[in-house]
């Protein structure tokens, strides 16, 4: 069980990194203000995540509120992938998010 819990933590970290990369790529490629959005979107993601979602956040949400915010934040890169016509990667990313959030709920780490 500890191995699965640790694997979920690694998955969470990788999902967060991928979300930042996807947001940045989307901002630089798809939007009319590439420099501003390509850098601004990941920074906004980091600020929100650090304030309310990170394990050592000062104002960390609990329970369903945390689950909803994580779902919302991690689903934005899925939408970005859809807008970039990367449907296969959007589906894979969405399934990995679902797996991570399900395991987090099971282990009560949400």
Short mmCIF file of N, CA, C and O in Angstrom, two decimals:
data_model
loop_
_atom_site.label_atom_id
_atom_site.label_comp_id
_atom_site.label_asym_id
_atom_site.label_seq_id
_atom_site.Cartn_x
_atom_site.Cartn_y
_atom_site.Cartn_z
N UNK A 1 0.81 -1.20 0.00
CA UNK A 1 0.00 0.00 0.00
C UNK A 1 0.85 1.26 0.00
O UNK A 1 0.48 2.24 -0.62
N UNK A 2 1.97 1.22 0.72
CA UNK A 2 2.84 2.39 0.78
C UNK A 2 3.42 2.70 -0.61
O UNK A 2 3.60 3.86 -0.95
N UNK A 3 3.70 1.65 -1.37
CA UNK A 3 4.24 1.85 -2.71
C UNK A 3 3.23 2.57 -3.60
O UNK A 3 3.59 3.48 -4.35
N UNK A 4 1.97 2.18 -3.49
CA UNK A 4 0.91 2.82 -4.27
C UNK A 4 0.72 4.28 -3.85
O UNK A 4 0.55 5.17 -4.69
N UNK A 5 0.79 4.52 -2.56
CA UNK A 5 0.65 5.89 -2.05
C UNK A 5 1.82 6.76 -2.52
O UNK A 5 1.61 7.90 -2.96
N UNK A 6 3.03 6.24 -2.47
CA UNK A 6 4.20 6.97 -2.94
C UNK A 6 4.12 7.20 -4.44
O UNK A 6 4.48 8.28 -4.94
N UNK A 7 3.66 6.20 -5.19
CA UNK A 7 3.50 6.33 -6.64
C UNK A 7 2.49 7.43 -6.97
O UNK A 7 2.66 8.17 -7.95
N UNK A 8 1.45 7.55 -6.16
CA UNK A 8 0.46 8.60 -6.38
C UNK A 8 1.06 9.99 -6.14
O UNK A 8 0.74 10.94 -6.84
N UNK A 9 1.95 10.09 -5.18
CA UNK A 9 2.63 11.37 -4.94
C UNK A 9 3.53 11.75 -6.11
O UNK A 9 3.58 12.91 -6.52
N UNK A 10 4.21 10.76 -6.67
CA UNK A 10 5.03 11.01 -7.85
C UNK A 10 4.16 11.41 -9.03
O UNK A 10 4.48 12.35 -9.77
N UNK A 11 3.03 10.71 -9.19
CA UNK A 11 2.09 11.04 -10.27
C UNK A 11 1.59 12.47 -10.10
O UNK A 11 1.50 13.23 -11.08
N UNK A 12 1.26 12.87 -8.88
CA UNK A 12 0.78 14.23 -8.63
C UNK A 12 1.83 15.25 -9.04
O UNK A 12 1.52 16.25 -9.71
N UNK A 13 3.08 15.01 -8.67
CA UNK A 13 4.16 15.93 -9.03
C UNK A 13 4.32 16.03 -10.54
O UNK A 13 4.45 17.12 -11.10
N UNK A 14 4.29 14.88 -11.22
CA UNK A 14 4.43 14.88 -12.67
C UNK A 14 3.25 15.57 -13.36
O UNK A 14 3.44 16.28 -14.36
N UNK A 15 2.05 15.38 -12.83
CA UNK A 15 0.88 16.06 -13.39
C UNK A 15 0.99 17.58 -13.24
O UNK A 15 0.64 18.33 -14.16
N UNK A 16 1.49 18.02 -12.11
CA UNK A 16 1.66 19.46 -11.89
C UNK A 16 2.69 20.03 -12.86
O UNK A 16 2.47 21.09 -13.45
N UNK A 17 3.80 19.33 -13.04
CA UNK A 17 4.82 19.79 -13.99
C UNK A 17 4.28 19.81 -15.42
O UNK A 17 4.51 20.77 -16.17
N UNK A 18 3.57 18.77 -15.78
CA UNK A 18 3.00 18.71 -17.13
C UNK A 18 1.96 19.81 -17.32
O UNK A 18 1.87 20.39 -18.41
N UNK A 19 1.19 20.09 -16.29
CA UNK A 19 0.20 21.17 -16.39
C UNK A 19 0.89 22.50 -16.69
O UNK A 19 0.43 23.27 -17.53
N UNK A 20 2.01 22.76 -16.03
CA UNK A 20 2.76 23.99 -16.27
C UNK A 20 3.30 24.05 -17.70
O UNK A 20 3.21 25.09 -18.36
N UNK A 21 3.83 22.94 -18.16
CA UNK A 21 4.35 22.90 -19.53
C UNK A 21 3.24 23.09 -20.56
O UNK A 21 3.41 23.82 -21.54
N UNK A 22 2.12 22.45 -20.35
CA UNK A 22 0.99 22.56 -21.28
C UNK A 22 0.46 23.99 -21.30
O UNK A 22 0.20 24.55 -22.38
N UNK A 23 0.30 24.60 -20.14
CA UNK A 23 -0.19 25.97 -20.08
C UNK A 23 0.76 26.92 -20.79
O UNK A 23 0.33 27.82 -21.52
N UNK A 24 2.04 26.73 -20.57
CA UNK A 24 3.02 27.59 -21.21
C UNK A 24 3.02 27.40 -22.73
O UNK A 24 3.00 28.37 -23.48
N UNK A 25 3.02 26.16 -23.16
CA UNK A 25 3.00 25.87 -24.60
C UNK A 25 1.74 26.45 -25.24
O UNK A 25 1.80 27.09 -26.29
N UNK A 26 0.61 26.24 -24.62
CA UNK A 26 -0.66 26.78 -25.14
C UNK A 26 -0.59 28.30 -25.23
O UNK A 26 -1.02 28.89 -26.22
N UNK A 27 -0.07 28.93 -24.19
CA UNK A 27 0.02 30.37 -24.18
C UNK A 27 0.89 30.92 -25.30
O UNK A 27 0.55 31.92 -25.93
N UNK A 28 2.00 30.26 -25.57
CA UNK A 28 2.91 30.75 -26.60
C UNK A 28 2.43 30.43 -28.02
O UNK A 28 2.70 31.17 -28.95
N UNK A 29 1.69 29.32 -28.19
CA UNK A 29 1.32 28.88 -29.53
C UNK A 29 -0.08 29.35 -29.93
O UNK A 29 -0.30 29.74 -31.07
N UNK A 30 -1.03 29.32 -29.03
CA UNK A 30 -2.44 29.47 -29.40
C UNK A 30 -2.98 30.88 -29.19
O UNK A 30 -3.92 31.27 -29.86
N UNK A 31 -2.45 31.64 -28.28
CA UNK A 31 -3.08 32.90 -27.88
C UNK A 31 -2.53 34.09 -28.65
O UNK A 31 -1.42 34.05 -29.18
N UNK A 32 -3.31 35.19 -28.69
CA UNK A 32 -2.84 36.38 -29.41
C UNK A 32 -1.75 37.15 -28.66
O UNK A 32 -1.05 37.95 -29.27
N UNK A 33 -1.60 36.95 -27.37
CA UNK A 33 -0.55 37.60 -26.58
C UNK A 33 0.39 36.53 -26.05
O UNK A 33 0.40 36.21 -24.87
N UNK A 34 1.22 35.96 -26.93
CA UNK A 34 1.99 34.77 -26.53
C UNK A 34 2.93 34.96 -25.36
O UNK A 34 2.98 34.11 -24.48
N UNK A 35 3.65 36.07 -25.33
CA UNK A 35 4.62 36.24 -24.25
C UNK A 35 3.91 36.41 -22.91
O UNK A 35 4.28 35.79 -21.91
N UNK A 36 2.88 37.23 -22.90
CA UNK A 36 2.17 37.52 -21.64
C UNK A 36 1.46 36.27 -21.11
O UNK A 36 1.58 35.94 -19.93
N UNK A 37 0.74 35.58 -21.96
CA UNK A 37 -0.04 34.42 -21.51
C UNK A 37 0.85 33.19 -21.35
O UNK A 37 0.64 32.38 -20.45
N UNK A 38 1.84 33.05 -22.20
CA UNK A 38 2.75 31.91 -22.11
C UNK A 38 3.53 31.88 -20.81
O UNK A 38 3.90 30.82 -20.31
N UNK A 39 3.77 33.03 -20.23
CA UNK A 39 4.45 33.10 -18.94
C UNK A 39 3.44 33.32 -17.81
O UNK A 39 3.59 32.75 -16.72
N UNK A 40 2.41 34.10 -18.07
CA UNK A 40 1.43 34.44 -17.03
C UNK A 40 0.56 33.28 -16.58
O UNK A 40 0.27 33.15 -15.39
N UNK A 41 0.12 32.44 -17.52
CA UNK A 41 -0.76 31.32 -17.15
C UNK A 41 -0.08 30.34 -16.19
O UNK A 41 -0.67 29.98 -15.17
N UNK A 42 1.15 29.91 -16.46
CA UNK A 42 1.81 29.02 -15.50
C UNK A 42 2.07 29.69 -14.14
O UNK A 42 1.96 29.05 -13.10
N UNK A 43 2.39 30.98 -14.17
CA UNK A 43 2.63 31.68 -12.90
C UNK A 43 1.35 31.75 -12.09
O UNK A 43 1.37 31.51 -10.87
N UNK A 44 0.22 32.03 -12.74
CA UNK A 44 -1.06 32.05 -12.03
C UNK A 44 -1.39 30.67 -11.46
O UNK A 44 -1.85 30.55 -10.32
N UNK A 45 -1.13 29.63 -12.23
CA UNK A 45 -1.34 28.25 -11.76
C UNK A 45 -0.50 27.99 -10.51
O UNK A 45 -0.99 27.44 -9.52
N UNK A 46 0.78 28.38 -10.56
CA UNK A 46 1.69 28.15 -9.43
C UNK A 46 1.21 28.90 -8.19
O UNK A 46 1.21 28.35 -7.08
N UNK A 47 0.78 30.15 -8.36
CA UNK A 47 0.34 30.94 -7.22
C UNK A 47 -0.89 30.32 -6.57
O UNK A 47 -0.96 30.18 -5.34
N UNK A 48 -1.87 29.94 -7.38
CA UNK A 48 -3.09 29.33 -6.82
C UNK A 48 -2.77 28.00 -6.16
O UNK A 48 -3.25 27.71 -5.06
N UNK A 49 -1.94 27.19 -6.82
CA UNK A 49 -1.59 25.88 -6.26
C UNK A 49 -0.83 26.04 -4.93
O UNK A 49 -1.11 25.35 -3.96
N UNK A 50 0.12 26.96 -4.90
CA UNK A 50 0.92 27.15 -3.69
C UNK A 50 0.10 27.69 -2.54
O UNK A 50 0.36 27.39 -1.38
N UNK A 51 -0.89 28.50 -2.83
CA UNK A 51 -1.70 29.12 -1.79
C UNK A 51 -2.72 28.16 -1.18
O UNK A 51 -2.93 28.16 0.03
N UNK A 52 -3.37 27.32 -2.04
CA UNK A 52 -4.48 26.52 -1.53
C UNK A 52 -4.37 25.01 -1.74
O UNK A 52 -5.13 24.26 -1.13
N UNK A 53 -3.45 24.53 -2.54
CA UNK A 53 -3.42 23.09 -2.85
C UNK A 53 -2.18 22.36 -2.37
O UNK A 53 -2.23 21.15 -2.16
N UNK A 54 -1.08 23.05 -2.25
CA UNK A 54 0.17 22.39 -1.87
C UNK A 54 0.07 21.81 -0.47
O UNK A 54 -0.62 22.35 0.39
N UNK A 55 0.74 20.69 -0.23
CA UNK A 55 0.67 20.05 1.10
C UNK A 55 1.09 20.96 2.25
O UNK A 55 0.55 20.85 3.35
N UNK A 56 2.02 21.86 2.02
CA UNK A 56 2.47 22.76 3.09
C UNK A 56 1.98 24.20 2.87
O UNK A 56 2.59 25.15 3.35
N UNK A 57 0.86 24.35 2.18
CA UNK A 57 0.30 25.68 1.91
C UNK A 57 -0.20 26.32 3.20
O UNK A 57 -0.64 25.63 4.12
N UNK A 58 -0.12 27.63 3.24
CA UNK A 58 -0.54 28.35 4.44
C UNK A 58 -2.05 28.29 4.64
O UNK A 58 -2.53 28.24 5.76
N UNK A 59 -2.80 28.31 3.54
CA UNK A 59 -4.27 28.28 3.62
C UNK A 59 -4.81 27.06 2.86
O UNK A 59 -5.73 27.19 2.05
N UNK A 60 -4.24 25.90 3.10
CA UNK A 60 -4.62 24.70 2.35
C UNK A 60 -6.09 24.35 2.58
O UNK A 60 -6.57 24.35 3.71
N UNK A 61 -6.77 24.09 1.49
CA UNK A 61 -8.16 23.68 1.58
C UNK A 61 -8.22 22.22 2.03
O UNK A 61 -7.24 21.48 1.94
N UNK A 62 -9.37 21.81 2.48
CA UNK A 62 -9.55 20.44 2.96
C UNK A 62 -10.72 19.77 2.25
O UNK A 62 -11.65 20.45 1.80
N UNK A 63 -10.68 18.48 2.17
CA UNK A 63 -11.82 17.68 1.70
C UNK A 63 -12.28 18.01 0.30
O UNK A 63 -11.49 18.11 -0.64
N UNK A 64 -13.61 18.19 0.17
CA UNK A 64 -14.21 18.41 -1.14
C UNK A 64 -13.79 19.71 -1.79
O UNK A 64 -13.70 19.80 -3.01
N UNK A 65 -13.53 20.73 -0.99
CA UNK A 65 -13.09 22.01 -1.55
C UNK A 65 -11.73 21.83 -2.25
O UNK A 65 -11.52 22.34 -3.36
N UNK A 66 -10.84 21.11 -1.62
CA UNK A 66 -9.53 20.84 -2.22
C UNK A 66 -9.67 19.98 -3.47
O UNK A 66 -9.04 20.24 -4.50
N UNK A 67 -10.51 18.98 -3.39
CA UNK A 67 -10.74 18.10 -4.54
C UNK A 67 -11.30 18.89 -5.72
O UNK A 67 -10.85 18.71 -6.86
N UNK A 68 -12.24 19.77 -5.47
CA UNK A 68 -12.83 20.58 -6.54
C UNK A 68 -11.81 21.53 -7.15
O UNK A 68 -11.74 21.67 -8.38
N UNK A 69 -11.01 22.19 -6.32
CA UNK A 69 -10.02 23.12 -6.85
C UNK A 69 -8.94 22.39 -7.64
O UNK A 69 -8.54 22.84 -8.72
N UNK A 70 -8.49 21.25 -7.13
CA UNK A 70 -7.50 20.47 -7.88
C UNK A 70 -8.08 20.00 -9.21
O UNK A 70 -7.41 20.04 -10.24
N UNK A 71 -9.33 19.56 -9.19
CA UNK A 71 -9.98 19.12 -10.42
C UNK A 71 -10.07 20.25 -11.43
O UNK A 71 -9.78 20.07 -12.62
N UNK A 72 -10.44 21.42 -10.96
CA UNK A 72 -10.55 22.58 -11.84
C UNK A 72 -9.18 22.97 -12.40
O UNK A 72 -9.03 23.16 -13.62
N UNK A 73 -8.21 23.09 -11.54
CA UNK A 73 -6.88 23.52 -11.98
C UNK A 73 -6.25 22.52 -12.95
O UNK A 73 -5.62 22.91 -13.94
N UNK A 74 -6.40 21.24 -12.68
CA UNK A 74 -5.79 20.24 -13.54
C UNK A 74 -6.58 19.98 -14.82
O UNK A 74 -6.05 19.42 -15.78
N UNK A 75 -7.84 20.40 -14.85
CA UNK A 75 -8.62 20.22 -16.07
C UNK A 75 -8.39 21.35 -17.08
O UNK A 75 -8.67 21.19 -18.26
N UNK A 76 -7.86 22.47 -16.63
CA UNK A 76 -7.57 23.57 -17.55
C UNK A 76 -6.53 23.16 -18.60
O UNK A 76 -6.72 23.43 -19.79
N UNK A 77 -5.44 22.48 -18.23
CA UNK A 77 -4.51 22.00 -19.27
C UNK A 77 -5.16 21.01 -20.24
O UNK A 77 -4.76 20.96 -21.41
N UNK A 78 -6.13 20.24 -19.77
CA UNK A 78 -6.84 19.33 -20.68
C UNK A 78 -7.56 20.15 -21.74
O UNK A 78 -7.51 19.82 -22.94
N UNK A 79 -8.22 21.21 -21.32
CA UNK A 79 -8.90 22.09 -22.27
C UNK A 79 -7.89 22.72 -23.23
O UNK A 79 -8.17 22.83 -24.43
N UNK A 80 -6.74 23.11 -22.73
CA UNK A 80 -5.70 23.67 -23.60
C UNK A 80 -5.26 22.66 -24.65
O UNK A 80 -5.07 23.02 -25.82
N UNK A 81 -5.11 21.40 -24.25
CA UNK A 81 -4.73 20.37 -25.22
C UNK A 81 -5.82 20.16 -26.26
O UNK A 81 -5.53 19.95 -27.44
N UNK A 82 -7.07 20.24 -25.85
CA UNK A 82 -8.18 20.11 -26.81
C UNK A 82 -8.13 21.28 -27.79
O UNK A 82 -8.31 21.09 -29.01
N UNK A 83 -7.89 22.49 -27.29
CA UNK A 83 -7.81 23.66 -28.18
C UNK A 83 -6.64 23.55 -29.16
O UNK A 83 -6.69 24.10 -30.26
N UNK A 84 -5.60 22.84 -28.76
CA UNK A 84 -4.44 22.62 -29.64
C UNK A 84 -4.62 21.40 -30.54
O UNK A 84 -3.69 21.01 -31.24
N UNK A 85 -5.82 20.80 -30.53
CA UNK A 85 -6.14 19.61 -31.32
C UNK A 85 -5.27 18.42 -30.97
O UNK A 85 -4.92 17.61 -31.83
N UNK A 86 -4.90 18.30 -29.72
CA UNK A 86 -4.14 17.16 -29.22
C UNK A 86 -5.08 16.30 -28.38
O UNK A 86 -4.91 16.16 -27.16
N UNK A 87 -6.08 15.72 -29.03
CA UNK A 87 -7.13 15.00 -28.31
C UNK A 87 -6.62 13.76 -27.61
O UNK A 87 -7.08 13.43 -26.50
N UNK A 88 -5.71 13.04 -28.22
CA UNK A 88 -5.17 11.84 -27.59
C UNK A 88 -4.47 12.18 -26.28
O UNK A 88 -4.69 11.55 -25.25
N UNK A 89 -3.62 13.21 -26.32
CA UNK A 89 -2.90 13.61 -25.11
C UNK A 89 -3.84 14.20 -24.06
O UNK A 89 -3.63 14.02 -22.87
N UNK A 90 -4.89 14.88 -24.52
CA UNK A 90 -5.90 15.40 -23.59
C UNK A 90 -6.59 14.26 -22.86
O UNK A 90 -6.82 14.33 -21.65
N UNK A 91 -6.92 13.21 -23.59
CA UNK A 91 -7.58 12.05 -22.98
C UNK A 91 -6.65 11.35 -21.99
O UNK A 91 -7.07 11.03 -20.87
N UNK A 92 -5.41 11.15 -22.36
CA UNK A 92 -4.44 10.50 -21.47
C UNK A 92 -4.25 11.34 -20.21
O UNK A 92 -4.25 10.82 -19.09
N UNK A 93 -4.09 12.65 -20.38
CA UNK A 93 -3.89 13.54 -19.23
C UNK A 93 -5.12 13.52 -18.33
O UNK A 93 -4.98 13.46 -17.10
N UNK A 94 -6.31 13.54 -18.91
CA UNK A 94 -7.54 13.50 -18.12
C UNK A 94 -7.66 12.19 -17.34
O UNK A 94 -8.07 12.19 -16.17
N UNK A 95 -7.29 11.08 -17.97
CA UNK A 95 -7.35 9.79 -17.28
C UNK A 95 -6.34 9.73 -16.13
O UNK A 95 -6.64 9.18 -15.06
N UNK A 96 -5.17 10.30 -16.33
CA UNK A 96 -4.17 10.33 -15.26
C UNK A 96 -4.64 11.23 -14.10
O UNK A 96 -4.40 10.91 -12.93
N UNK A 97 -5.31 12.32 -14.42
CA UNK A 97 -5.88 13.18 -13.37
C UNK A 97 -6.93 12.41 -12.58
O UNK A 97 -6.95 12.45 -11.35
N UNK A 98 -7.79 11.72 -13.29
CA UNK A 98 -8.83 10.92 -12.63
C UNK A 98 -8.22 9.86 -11.73
O UNK A 98 -8.66 9.67 -10.59
N UNK A 99 -7.18 9.18 -12.21
CA UNK A 99 -6.49 8.17 -11.40
C UNK A 99 -5.88 8.81 -10.15
O UNK A 99 -6.06 8.30 -9.04
N UNK A 100 -5.20 9.92 -10.33
CA UNK A 100 -4.56 10.60 -9.19
C UNK A 100 -5.59 11.05 -8.16
O UNK A 100 -5.42 10.81 -6.96
N UNK A 101 -6.65 11.69 -8.60
CA UNK A 101 -7.65 12.19 -7.65
C UNK A 101 -8.40 11.05 -6.96
O UNK A 101 -8.75 11.16 -5.79
N UNK A 102 -8.62 9.96 -7.67
CA UNK A 102 -9.26 8.81 -7.06
C UNK A 102 -8.37 8.20 -5.98
O UNK A 102 -8.85 7.89 -4.88
N UNK A 103 -7.10 8.03 -6.29
CA UNK A 103 -6.17 7.48 -5.29
C UNK A 103 -5.99 8.45 -4.12
O UNK A 103 -5.88 8.02 -2.97
N UNK A 104 -5.98 9.74 -4.39
CA UNK A 104 -5.86 10.72 -3.31
C UNK A 104 -7.08 10.67 -2.38
O UNK A 104 -6.94 10.79 -1.18
N UNK A 105 -8.25 10.48 -2.97
CA UNK A 105 -9.45 10.35 -2.14
C UNK A 105 -9.40 9.07 -1.31
O UNK A 105 -9.78 9.06 -0.14
N UNK A 106 -8.94 8.00 -1.93
CA UNK A 106 -8.85 6.72 -1.23
C UNK A 106 -7.89 6.79 -0.05
O UNK A 106 -8.17 6.30 1.04
N UNK A 107 -6.73 7.42 -0.26
CA UNK A 107 -5.73 7.52 0.79
C UNK A 107 -5.97 8.71 1.73
O UNK A 107 -5.17 8.95 2.63
N UNK A 108 -7.03 9.46 1.49
CA UNK A 108 -7.39 10.62 2.32
C UNK A 108 -6.28 11.68 2.34
O UNK A 108 -6.01 12.30 3.35
N UNK A 109 -5.62 11.86 1.18
CA UNK A 109 -4.61 12.89 1.07
C UNK A 109 -5.15 14.14 0.39
O UNK A 109 -4.41 15.07 0.11
N UNK A 110 -6.44 14.13 0.11
CA UNK A 110 -7.09 15.31 -0.49
C UNK A 110 -7.69 16.14 0.60
O UNK A 110 -8.21 15.68 1.55
#
